[in-house]
C-alpha cells in the first residue's frame, strides 16, 4: 500500500497536510516529529511529520511528494510534541504554527544548529541564607516530598513573605537531583534582579528566555535547555515550550498576572499550559502569588491544587498601612491631592523613597478644542490620540503618531487643551513641587532605550531619596527596600468597568503596588486617591484582605454564571466594513446552535475599530468545557472547509482575559 505522510505546516489552517513519500528515503527516519521539506502552493515549507497513514481523503493523484526528510531523530522532545498538539486542539490553532515556533528560527528554516553552549560560570555570592520560618519550611518540605509525580501547588503568600526564598530552596533540591527547573515570570526584562538573585544563589548554569533577547541568545538558551546544560531556565510565557532533557519542576511566579496570556494570534495562557506540561511530564508545578487568580483559588477549593500559604512577611518586615484619600473632599492640583503631597514631602524629608503609580503614559490622554469640542482621534482606530511631550500625538493601539496640531483640525481655532493626566504631566508637576529631587519616570516610553531601565534601577538601589513614578511596570515583583510610601494616583480605575474581571485585577494591582512599600526594616504606607472610598469591595479588600475580597468575587461569579464557574470563548471578526464583520458573525450564530452553549452578540468590540478594521465579536459560554470545545470545533471545521464569501479576518480566543 502507498504510505501517506501527514505533515504539520506553519500555516494558519488548522489541519495536517497529506503528502506522498519522497523518492528516496530511509524508512527508519519516518519518526513522528522529524522535519520535512515540502512543496506548498508555489513555495517550499519546512514542516513536521505528525503521522504515517495508509489512506488520504484526497485522491492520491492530487497529492504532492515530500522533497526531503531533514532529520534522523525528532528535534522537539515528545512532551513538546504532545503539548503543542494538545494546545492546537484546545485553542483551535494551527499545530504547525505552534510547534514550529517552539524551535529556533534556524531550525524553522530547515538549517541545522551548530551551537556550542557557552556556559557563563555563575558566581555564587550568597553564603548566609536566612533561616526559614515554619510556614516556608513546611512549603519547601511538602513540595520536595511530591517531586516524583504530577501535582499542582498554589503558594499564596503576601508580598515579601519569602516566596522567592521558598522557590530557591526547592530548586536547590531539584537540581541536586540532576533535574532541570523552568521558572516562568510575567515580564523578565523589567526585573533584571530576578535573574541576578538566582545567579547569586547557584553555581549551576542559569539561562534566560524571553522575546526581547536576540534570536542568537534565545537559540543559545534553547540548546542549553535541550542538551541538559542549563540547570534553570527563567523565562516568560513562551518558555513553556522550551525543550528540556530532564525537567523536574515548573514554577510560575505571579501566576495571576495577565501577561501570561498571549493577546494576539496564538492566544494561549502560559500558566495553564504550564500546568498541562507538568501533567504530561509527571512533575510538580508551583504557582505563586500574593494575589492568586480566582481560577486558581477555585482549583484549590475543588481540590485540584494543593494550597500552601505564607501568611506573614518574612524577617521583620511588616505589611503596609492602607489609607484612602477621599478626592471629593480633598483639594487637588493636577491630580495630586494636598494630603498625598504632604505625605510625599514627609517621607522624602525622612530620607526615604516614594513610588507613585499612574497607569497612563504620555502627557494627557485627550487633546481637546475648547471652541468646537473636537478631540484628536486616530485615523485608523476608534480611539483618542494621546498627547506626548514635547509635541506628538500617539495612538496607543496602533502606534500611529503625528506631530501636535497647532490649531483645531475641525474649526481651525487655536485654543487646544490637553485634558487628563498621564505620567509625563505628573512628572512635570512633581518637578515643580520638588525641584532638587530626582524624579524617575518608569513607563514604556522612558525605558524603551537599551539599558535605560538598568540605569534607573541603579539610581533606585543607591537608596538616595527619590520619587519613582510609573505605570504598572512598577507593580511587577520588584524589591525596592528604600521605598516607604506608595501613592495610587487613580485608585478608581476598574471599580465600575464593564469588564467582569476589572475589579479582580484592580484589587490585585492595589495590593501588588502596595506591596512595594516597606519591604525591609522600614514600615510602609500606601495612600490611595479615590472618589469612592466607601465602595464595599474596596473596603473589604483593605480591611479584611485579599482572601475575603476574592471569596466575595467568587460568590458573585457563580451567581452571575461567569468564569471560572462557566467557560468563555470569544469569536472575533475584523473587516473593512462594519457590516461585513457583523454579517459574518450573524451567519455563524444562525447556523450553529447547541443547547449547552449560549451565544451573546454579535456586538462591536470596546475598541470598535483598530488599524483600519472594524472589530465585532460573539461571546460564547458553556458550563462544560468539552461542550464548548466540540461546538467551536464544528464551527472552525465548517469555516475552514467551505470557501468563504465574507472577506473577514476571524479569530478565536479561548478563556479570554479581556472580554470587551
Ligand atoms: P516574596 O517573593 O514573597 O516577595 P522574598 O522571597 O523576596 O519574598 O523575600 C522578601 C525578603 O525577605 C527578601 O529580602 C528575602 O531575602 C527575605 N527573607 C525571605 N525569607 C526570609 C526568612 N525566613 N528570614 C529572613 N528574611 C527572609
Ligand atoms: Zn475646534
Ligand atoms: Zn490607532
XYZ file of C-alpha atoms and ligand atoms in Angstrom:
689
model
C 0.000 0.000 0.000
C 1.013 3.586 -0.547
C 2.012 5.371 2.611
C 0.787 8.883 3.286
C 2.731 11.334 5.408
C 0.665 13.777 7.465
C 2.579 16.984 7.922
C 2.074 19.953 10.263
C 2.912 23.139 8.392
C 3.450 26.699 9.617
C 0.266 27.996 8.007
C -2.891 29.227 9.731
C -5.127 26.345 8.579
C -5.988 24.099 11.491
C -5.214 20.756 9.915
C -2.465 18.423 8.780
C -1.477 18.117 5.110
C -1.109 14.822 3.271
C 1.966 14.116 1.152
C 3.416 11.116 -0.625
C 6.684 9.554 0.447
C 9.803 11.141 -1.036
C 11.525 9.426 -3.971
C 14.461 8.466 -1.854
C 14.056 7.875 1.833
C 15.219 5.911 4.778
C 12.183 4.361 6.444
C 13.970 4.451 9.774
C 13.733 8.215 9.595
C 9.961 8.339 9.372
C 9.539 9.130 13.038
C 6.905 11.467 14.387
C 8.455 14.911 14.838
C 11.201 14.888 12.194
C 11.341 17.918 9.931
C 10.471 17.548 6.267
C 10.680 19.926 3.340
C 7.569 20.002 1.174
C 6.157 21.930 -1.769
C 3.234 24.098 -0.709
C 1.390 26.231 -3.236
C 4.261 27.872 -5.086
C 6.687 27.758 -2.166
C 8.633 25.240 -0.183
C 7.925 24.907 3.515
C 9.556 23.143 6.414
C 7.049 21.111 8.389
C 6.915 18.323 10.929
C 5.915 14.751 10.291
C 2.987 14.005 12.585
C 1.573 10.690 11.342
C 2.167 7.993 8.784
C -1.158 6.793 7.364
C -2.444 4.313 4.791
C -5.177 6.440 3.317
C -5.971 10.002 2.444
C -9.268 11.785 1.919
C -7.662 13.413 -1.111
C -7.149 11.358 -4.330
C -3.580 10.088 -4.481
C -3.098 11.615 -7.908
C -3.560 15.059 -6.384
C -1.033 14.618 -3.581
C 2.397 16.139 -3.840
C 5.574 14.447 -2.758
C 7.790 15.268 0.211
C 11.063 16.752 -1.066
C 13.270 15.557 1.739
C 13.307 14.349 5.302
C 15.664 16.613 7.190
C 16.321 14.862 10.484
C 17.332 11.465 11.715
C 15.604 11.942 15.008
C 12.986 14.479 16.101
C 14.361 17.773 17.375
C 11.411 18.512 19.617
C 11.101 16.087 22.502
C 7.963 14.064 22.808
C 6.465 16.149 25.610
C 6.642 19.308 23.468
C 5.032 17.445 20.570
C 2.230 16.393 22.897
C 1.864 19.816 24.488
C 1.764 21.548 21.108
C -0.794 19.113 19.743
C -2.916 19.469 22.839
C -2.716 23.278 22.668
C -3.695 23.233 18.992
C -6.879 21.342 19.878
C -7.660 23.372 22.949
C -7.052 26.817 21.477
C -8.217 25.876 17.960
C -4.982 26.972 16.417
C -2.657 25.567 13.788
C -0.479 22.795 15.268
C 2.176 23.535 12.670
C 2.460 27.161 13.718
C 2.605 26.254 17.396
C 5.195 23.514 17.045
C 7.448 25.274 14.585
C 7.513 28.426 16.678
C 8.742 26.275 19.547
C 12.018 25.947 17.607
C 14.799 28.458 16.963
C 14.485 30.279 13.668
C 17.367 28.397 12.059
C 15.579 25.083 12.568
C 12.329 26.519 11.235
C 14.222 27.449 8.097
C 15.447 23.903 7.651
C 19.018 24.568 8.775
C 20.910 22.764 11.473
C 22.295 24.260 14.664
C 25.994 24.239 15.285
C 25.658 25.866 18.631
C 28.287 25.200 21.263
C 26.714 26.226 24.500
C 28.952 28.678 26.236
C 28.483 28.340 29.914
C 28.793 31.574 31.722
C 30.036 30.468 35.090
C 27.824 31.783 37.821
C 29.493 33.288 40.745
C 27.602 32.095 43.709
C 27.897 35.026 46.074
C 25.273 34.336 48.655
C 26.517 32.426 51.624
C 24.451 33.205 54.686
C 20.951 32.079 53.870
C 18.072 33.184 56.089
C 16.623 30.608 58.422
C 13.223 29.651 57.017
C 10.189 30.379 59.129
C 7.849 27.449 59.853
C 5.441 28.276 57.000
C 8.297 28.430 54.493
C 9.795 25.270 55.941
C 6.510 23.452 55.502
C 6.004 24.631 51.908
C 9.512 23.552 50.925
C 9.232 20.159 52.607
C 5.833 19.484 51.087
C 6.900 20.059 47.504
C 10.179 18.219 47.858
C 8.176 15.235 49.074
C 5.991 15.323 45.971
C 8.689 15.771 43.365
C 8.286 12.496 41.542
C 4.690 12.946 40.469
C 2.370 15.469 38.944
C 0.681 17.748 41.413
C -0.194 21.427 41.359
C 0.527 23.668 44.311
C -0.679 27.180 44.917
C 1.721 29.148 47.099
C -0.324 32.023 48.451
C 2.000 34.423 50.218
C 1.631 38.134 50.844
C 4.210 40.355 49.136
C 7.545 39.995 50.861
C 6.548 36.793 52.631
C 9.512 34.914 51.231
C 8.004 33.092 48.246
C 11.152 33.534 46.197
C 13.176 32.138 49.077
C 10.894 29.084 49.017
C 11.409 28.695 45.252
C 15.178 28.898 45.691
C 15.255 26.184 48.362
C 13.103 23.810 46.336
C 15.116 24.450 43.176
C 18.284 23.706 45.081
C 16.926 20.302 45.967
C 15.677 19.537 42.452
C 18.920 20.455 40.705
C 20.948 18.490 43.231
C 18.937 15.526 41.944
C 20.220 16.383 38.457
C 16.927 17.651 37.181
C 16.160 20.950 35.475
C 13.778 23.682 36.573
C 11.655 26.038 34.489
C 10.774 29.318 36.201
C 8.134 31.384 34.433
C 7.755 35.072 35.257
C 5.466 37.723 33.775
C 7.917 40.177 32.235
C 11.529 39.375 32.756
C 13.090 42.346 31.017
C 11.570 44.561 33.679
C 13.032 42.626 36.525
C 16.716 42.016 35.916
C 17.020 41.481 39.670
C 15.135 38.207 39.462
C 17.848 36.618 37.368
C 20.567 38.270 39.422
C 19.128 36.826 42.582
C 19.053 33.323 41.100
C 22.593 33.657 39.792
C 23.821 34.735 43.185
C 22.367 31.627 44.755
C 23.538 28.810 42.491
C 26.756 27.853 40.818
C 24.861 25.790 38.208
C 24.199 27.379 34.776
C 21.117 29.582 34.510
C 19.720 30.853 31.215
C 17.026 33.372 30.371
C 14.420 33.072 27.639
C 12.163 35.888 26.512
C 11.167 37.846 23.457
C 13.421 40.846 23.937
C 16.533 38.650 23.677
C 18.279 38.377 20.327
C 17.487 35.310 18.228
C 21.058 34.152 18.772
C 20.777 34.278 22.549
C 17.369 32.646 22.502
C 18.766 29.836 20.425
C 21.620 29.514 22.854
C 19.251 29.110 25.798
C 17.157 26.662 23.797
C 20.165 24.458 23.121
C 21.295 24.749 26.730
C 17.901 23.558 27.948
C 17.559 20.781 25.381
C 21.054 19.434 25.972
C 20.641 19.458 29.734
C 23.392 22.054 30.213
C 21.043 24.596 31.735
C 20.022 23.777 35.275
C 17.486 26.584 35.388
C 15.634 28.462 32.666
C 13.973 31.716 33.678
C 11.569 32.843 31.018
C 8.301 34.440 30.060
C 5.173 32.649 28.791
C 6.792 31.329 25.606
C 9.311 29.401 27.719
C 6.541 26.888 28.377
C 7.516 25.355 25.006
C 11.223 25.012 25.819
C 12.668 21.522 25.404
C 14.341 20.023 28.458
C 16.401 16.930 28.845
C 15.203 16.190 32.345
C 12.608 18.650 33.579
C 11.924 18.219 37.288
C 9.789 21.205 38.317
C 7.912 24.196 36.909
C 7.415 27.385 38.908
C 5.036 30.102 37.735
C 5.663 33.275 39.698
C 2.913 35.924 39.951
C 0.545 33.375 38.490
C -2.359 35.866 38.492
C -0.580 38.140 36.038
C -2.499 38.559 32.800
C 0.668 38.911 30.759
C 0.873 35.108 30.846
C -1.981 35.222 28.361
C -0.908 35.999 24.818
C -3.317 38.532 23.362
C -2.821 38.044 19.662
C -2.518 35.244 17.117
C -1.985 32.134 19.238
C -3.948 33.211 22.320
C -2.657 30.745 24.876
C -2.290 31.079 28.610
C 1.270 30.333 29.688
C 0.217 29.334 33.190
C -2.488 26.957 32.029
C -0.196 25.313 29.507
C 2.462 25.019 32.205
C 0.031 23.008 34.330
C -0.680 20.777 31.335
C 3.017 20.394 30.709
C 3.709 19.372 34.306
C 0.944 16.835 33.937
C 2.493 15.398 30.742
C 5.910 15.268 32.417
C 4.681 13.771 35.720
C 6.319 16.548 37.701
C 5.115 19.089 40.267
C 4.170 22.642 39.392
C 4.231 25.507 41.846
C 2.102 28.583 41.206
C 2.978 31.518 43.426
C 1.238 34.818 44.073
C 0.311 37.318 46.741
C -2.990 37.775 44.934
C -3.924 34.434 43.338
C -6.280 34.393 40.378
C -9.865 33.355 41.031
C -9.263 30.432 38.667
C -6.512 29.072 40.890
C -8.446 29.679 44.100
C -11.364 27.724 42.710
C -8.978 24.942 41.723
C -7.860 24.837 45.348
C -11.452 24.690 46.520
C -12.121 21.839 44.118
C -9.023 20.035 45.386
C -7.227 20.159 42.063
C -4.446 22.277 43.550
C -2.858 21.873 46.948
C -2.818 25.047 48.983
C 0.279 26.361 50.721
C 0.323 29.683 52.453
C 2.850 32.156 53.814
C 0.648 34.401 55.925
C 3.238 36.855 57.251
C 6.084 38.890 55.866
C 9.473 37.278 56.154
C 12.038 38.568 58.623
C 10.936 41.664 60.488
C 9.106 43.466 57.688
C 5.516 44.497 58.378
C 2.625 44.792 55.962
C 1.934 48.388 54.968
C -0.903 50.569 56.223
C -3.505 51.390 53.614
C -5.145 54.829 53.656
C -7.878 56.106 51.380
C -7.835 59.742 50.315
C -11.322 60.958 49.540
C -10.810 63.046 46.413
C -14.281 64.584 46.749
C -13.193 66.335 49.938
C -9.512 66.981 49.416
C -8.176 69.872 47.338
C -6.052 68.566 44.480
C -3.834 70.064 41.845
C -3.055 68.276 38.575
C -4.271 65.008 40.053
C -2.221 65.283 43.247
C -4.161 65.804 46.465
C -2.654 68.038 49.106
C -2.604 65.207 51.608
C -0.651 62.973 49.258
C 1.751 65.834 48.537
C 2.274 66.393 52.255
C 2.987 62.696 52.809
C 5.438 62.605 49.927
C 7.314 65.505 51.472
C 7.381 63.813 54.861
C 8.802 60.553 53.527
C 11.358 62.294 51.327
C 12.454 64.510 54.222
C 12.973 61.389 56.303
C 15.449 60.192 53.653
C 13.214 57.571 52.005
C 11.905 56.851 48.535
C 8.346 57.169 47.239
C 6.515 55.324 44.453
C 3.656 56.999 42.625
C 1.584 54.824 40.413
C -0.422 56.024 37.431
C -1.380 53.592 34.721
C -1.441 56.071 31.855
C 1.643 57.016 29.924
C 2.080 60.182 27.906
C 1.282 63.748 28.930
C -2.501 63.810 28.605
C -4.969 61.277 27.212
C -7.081 63.864 25.382
C -6.342 66.831 23.144
C -9.480 68.950 23.016
C -10.650 72.113 21.228
C -12.475 74.364 23.659
C -14.189 76.117 20.824
C -15.903 73.236 18.992
C -15.252 70.207 21.259
C -13.162 68.426 18.641
C -10.820 65.767 20.020
C -7.767 64.330 18.331
C -8.531 60.786 17.282
C -6.587 58.107 15.472
C -7.366 57.807 11.795
C -7.187 54.019 11.907
C -8.667 53.246 15.328
C -11.789 54.248 17.201
C -9.605 55.818 19.856
C -8.299 59.161 21.011
C -4.718 60.029 20.440
C -2.588 60.631 23.482
C -0.576 63.803 23.744
C 3.100 63.056 24.360
C 5.569 65.797 25.131
C 7.247 67.632 23.544
C 4.944 67.705 20.524
C 3.488 64.398 19.448
C 0.167 62.650 19.264
C 0.371 58.882 19.618
C -2.218 56.151 19.299
C -1.652 53.538 21.995
C -3.474 50.907 19.963
C -1.657 51.001 16.646
C 1.439 53.086 17.388
C 0.460 55.685 14.792
C 1.877 59.087 15.577
C 1.846 62.561 14.150
C 3.049 65.931 15.282
C 0.920 68.026 17.566
C -1.507 70.168 15.587
C -1.187 73.894 16.307
C -4.830 74.503 15.532
C -8.062 72.553 15.690
C -8.456 70.198 12.743
C -12.182 70.875 12.666
C -12.713 74.624 13.238
C -9.150 75.844 12.851
C -9.391 77.506 16.239
C -6.171 77.809 18.187
C -7.448 77.036 21.674
C -6.420 73.424 22.126
C -6.262 71.968 25.620
C -4.625 68.860 26.969
C -7.112 67.137 29.280
C -6.400 64.489 31.857
C -3.273 63.205 33.448
C -0.506 60.998 32.141
C 2.868 60.098 33.627
C 4.719 62.878 31.763
C 2.402 65.540 33.121
C 2.656 64.151 36.624
C 6.432 64.168 36.260
C 6.347 67.850 35.312
C 4.261 68.888 38.273
C 6.392 66.824 40.654
C 9.460 68.607 39.323
C 7.819 71.897 40.224
C 7.000 70.732 43.725
C 10.371 69.064 44.297
C 12.871 70.921 42.115
C 16.026 69.417 43.595
C 14.807 65.815 43.965
C 15.417 63.066 41.440
C 12.141 62.059 39.808
C 12.454 58.750 37.973
C 9.740 58.035 35.452
C 9.314 54.363 34.553
C 6.994 53.586 31.658
C 7.246 52.128 28.204
C 8.422 55.472 26.777
C 11.144 56.198 29.306
C 12.573 52.677 29.199
C 12.386 51.941 25.505
C 16.102 52.605 25.007
C 18.502 49.839 25.841
C 19.989 49.946 29.344
C 17.679 52.797 30.317
C 15.871 50.564 32.795
C 19.172 49.384 34.211
C 20.271 52.980 34.854
C 17.029 53.765 36.616
C 17.363 50.661 38.775
C 20.871 51.643 39.786
C 19.612 55.012 40.981
C 16.796 53.357 42.899
C 19.130 50.917 44.565
C 21.565 53.646 45.550
C 18.925 54.402 48.182
C 19.023 58.183 47.788
C 15.675 59.929 48.268
C 13.706 59.906 45.031
C 10.221 59.701 43.615
C 9.672 56.753 41.306
C 6.735 57.427 39.128
C 5.385 54.873 36.732
C 2.797 52.648 35.150
C 2.075 49.024 36.022
C 5.663 48.273 35.054
C 6.415 49.369 38.598
C 3.997 46.900 40.127
C 5.757 43.775 38.987
C 7.778 41.857 41.504
C 10.378 44.498 42.220
C 12.073 44.721 45.555
C 12.795 48.335 46.483
C 13.957 48.311 50.102
C 14.100 52.107 50.490
C 10.519 52.779 49.443
C 8.275 53.638 52.382
C 5.350 55.350 50.655
C 3.292 54.199 47.700
C 0.679 56.533 46.240
C -2.005 55.384 43.830
C -2.941 58.448 41.797
C -6.093 56.919 40.358
C -7.477 54.261 42.653
C -10.822 54.096 40.870
C -9.868 52.580 37.556
C -11.601 49.224 37.454
C -14.300 49.846 40.057
C -17.006 50.492 37.502
C -15.640 48.890 34.381
C -17.965 46.791 32.255
C -15.362 44.027 32.098
C -16.190 41.485 34.779
C -12.510 40.893 35.521
C -11.648 44.556 36.059
C -12.364 44.576 39.765
C -10.304 41.448 40.398
C -7.415 42.999 38.503
C -7.764 46.281 40.348
C -7.629 44.521 43.708
C -4.539 42.602 42.640
C -2.894 45.760 41.393
C -3.612 47.707 44.601
C -2.051 45.014 46.738
C 0.866 44.422 44.378
C 1.681 48.100 44.145
C 1.108 48.493 47.858
C 3.384 45.531 48.415
C 6.315 47.565 47.126
C 6.220 49.638 50.310
C 8.146 48.852 53.455
C 9.646 45.580 52.384
C 12.685 45.897 54.557
C 13.182 47.313 58.047
C 11.264 50.497 57.295
C 7.478 50.320 57.687
C 5.379 51.200 54.656
C 2.361 53.368 53.950
C 0.026 53.163 50.985
C -2.228 56.076 50.022
C -4.975 55.554 47.501
C -6.691 58.538 45.874
C -10.309 57.641 45.201
C -13.696 59.197 44.547
C -15.409 56.131 46.008
C -13.836 55.479 49.399
C -16.990 53.673 50.546
C -17.102 51.165 47.728
C -17.860 47.889 49.529
C -15.323 45.805 47.623
C -12.578 48.361 48.208
C -13.451 48.356 51.909
C -13.298 44.581 52.154
C -10.054 44.406 50.243
C -8.345 46.863 52.561
C -9.954 45.882 55.862
C -10.195 42.112 55.526
C -7.593 41.362 52.905
C -7.327 39.668 49.569
C -8.731 36.304 50.668
C -12.033 37.823 51.796
C -12.163 40.004 48.691
C -11.557 37.022 46.409
C -14.151 34.898 48.195
C -16.757 37.585 47.644
C -15.855 37.889 43.975
C -16.131 34.128 43.545
C -19.628 34.178 45.006
C -20.604 36.862 42.502
C -19.066 34.991 39.596
C -21.007 31.877 40.483
C -24.231 33.790 40.879
C -23.914 35.508 37.507
C -22.638 32.457 35.575
C -19.216 33.919 34.940
C -15.787 32.262 34.762
C -14.275 30.345 36.426
C -17.680 28.691 37.001
C -18.541 28.680 33.312
C -16.260 28.749 30.294
C -15.951 31.572 27.814
C -14.696 31.891 24.294
C -14.761 34.944 22.064
C -15.219 34.679 18.345
C -13.813 37.850 16.789
C -14.261 39.129 13.274
C -12.433 42.052 11.711
C -13.289 43.576 8.375
C -13.006 46.775 6.340
C -16.705 47.414 6.798
C -18.764 47.144 9.919
C -21.483 45.262 8.106
C -19.183 42.556 6.847
C -17.794 41.823 10.299
C -21.286 41.736 11.709
C -22.847 39.642 8.926
C -20.165 37.008 9.270
C -20.895 36.574 12.968
C -24.656 36.626 12.353
C -24.136 33.793 9.891
C -22.279 31.776 12.499
C -24.877 32.449 15.131
C -27.711 31.463 12.784
C -26.086 28.286 11.525
C -24.712 26.818 14.671
C -26.664 26.190 17.802
C -26.308 23.817 20.650
C -28.404 23.621 23.773
C -25.486 23.550 26.147
C -23.940 26.675 24.656
C -25.103 30.290 24.908
C -24.120 32.826 22.286
C -24.212 36.545 23.055
C -23.804 39.144 20.326
C -22.615 39.953 17.785
C -21.591 43.313 19.156
C -18.884 45.837 18.465
C -15.729 45.353 20.498
C -14.894 48.061 23.040
C -12.271 49.265 20.615
C -14.691 49.165 17.703
C -12.077 49.863 15.049
C -8.423 49.011 15.125
C -5.791 49.580 12.447
C -8.488 50.365 9.925
C -10.535 47.234 10.647
C -13.911 47.091 12.370
C -13.981 44.561 15.201
C -17.095 42.690 16.181
C -17.442 39.695 18.417
C -19.563 36.861 19.719
C -19.277 35.797 23.312
C -19.774 32.060 23.642
C -20.485 30.499 27.040
C -20.842 26.950 28.261
C -20.930 25.218 31.602
C -18.939 22.257 30.356
C -15.602 22.825 28.725
C -15.956 19.796 26.495
C -19.228 21.011 25.035
C -17.725 24.396 24.290
C -14.745 22.746 22.621
C -16.829 20.498 20.412
C -19.104 23.316 19.443
C -16.195 25.514 18.392
C -14.582 22.661 16.538
C -17.658 22.202 14.387
C -17.690 25.878 13.515
C -13.983 26.041 12.741
C -14.112 22.956 10.547
C -17.034 24.357 8.675
C -15.452 27.749 8.033
C -12.149 26.251 7.002
C -13.524 23.753 4.537
C -16.108 25.960 2.832
C -14.811 28.778 0.707
C -15.780 31.997 2.443
C -17.826 34.607 0.725
C -17.020 37.014 3.512
C -13.712 38.785 3.460
C -13.128 38.866 7.154
C -10.260 38.082 9.453
C -11.562 35.891 12.224
C -10.015 34.528 15.379
C -10.945 32.574 18.453
C -9.968 33.444 21.988
C -10.411 30.610 24.479
C -10.584 31.621 28.158
C -10.220 35.289 27.222
C -8.832 37.599 29.890
C -10.366 40.640 28.228
C -13.952 40.219 27.089
C -14.814 43.675 25.813
P 8.382 37.372 48.011
O 8.953 36.593 46.878
O 7.244 36.676 48.702
O 8.056 38.793 47.700
P 11.096 37.221 49.030
O 11.460 35.790 48.979
O 11.647 38.123 48.000
O 9.519 37.415 49.166
O 11.516 37.751 50.471
C 11.457 39.115 50.834
C 12.716 39.491 51.619
O 12.758 38.761 52.831
C 13.981 39.149 50.881
O 14.934 40.152 51.130
C 14.427 37.843 51.497
O 15.819 37.658 51.437
C 13.943 37.987 52.922
N 13.608 36.699 53.530
C 12.965 35.656 52.953
N 12.790 34.650 53.831
C 13.331 35.070 54.993
C 13.462 34.496 56.305
N 12.982 33.278 56.568
N 14.081 35.222 57.250
C 14.545 36.451 56.988
N 14.466 37.057 55.799
C 13.856 36.389 54.809
Zn -12.334 73.276 17.068
Zn -4.552 53.827 16.085
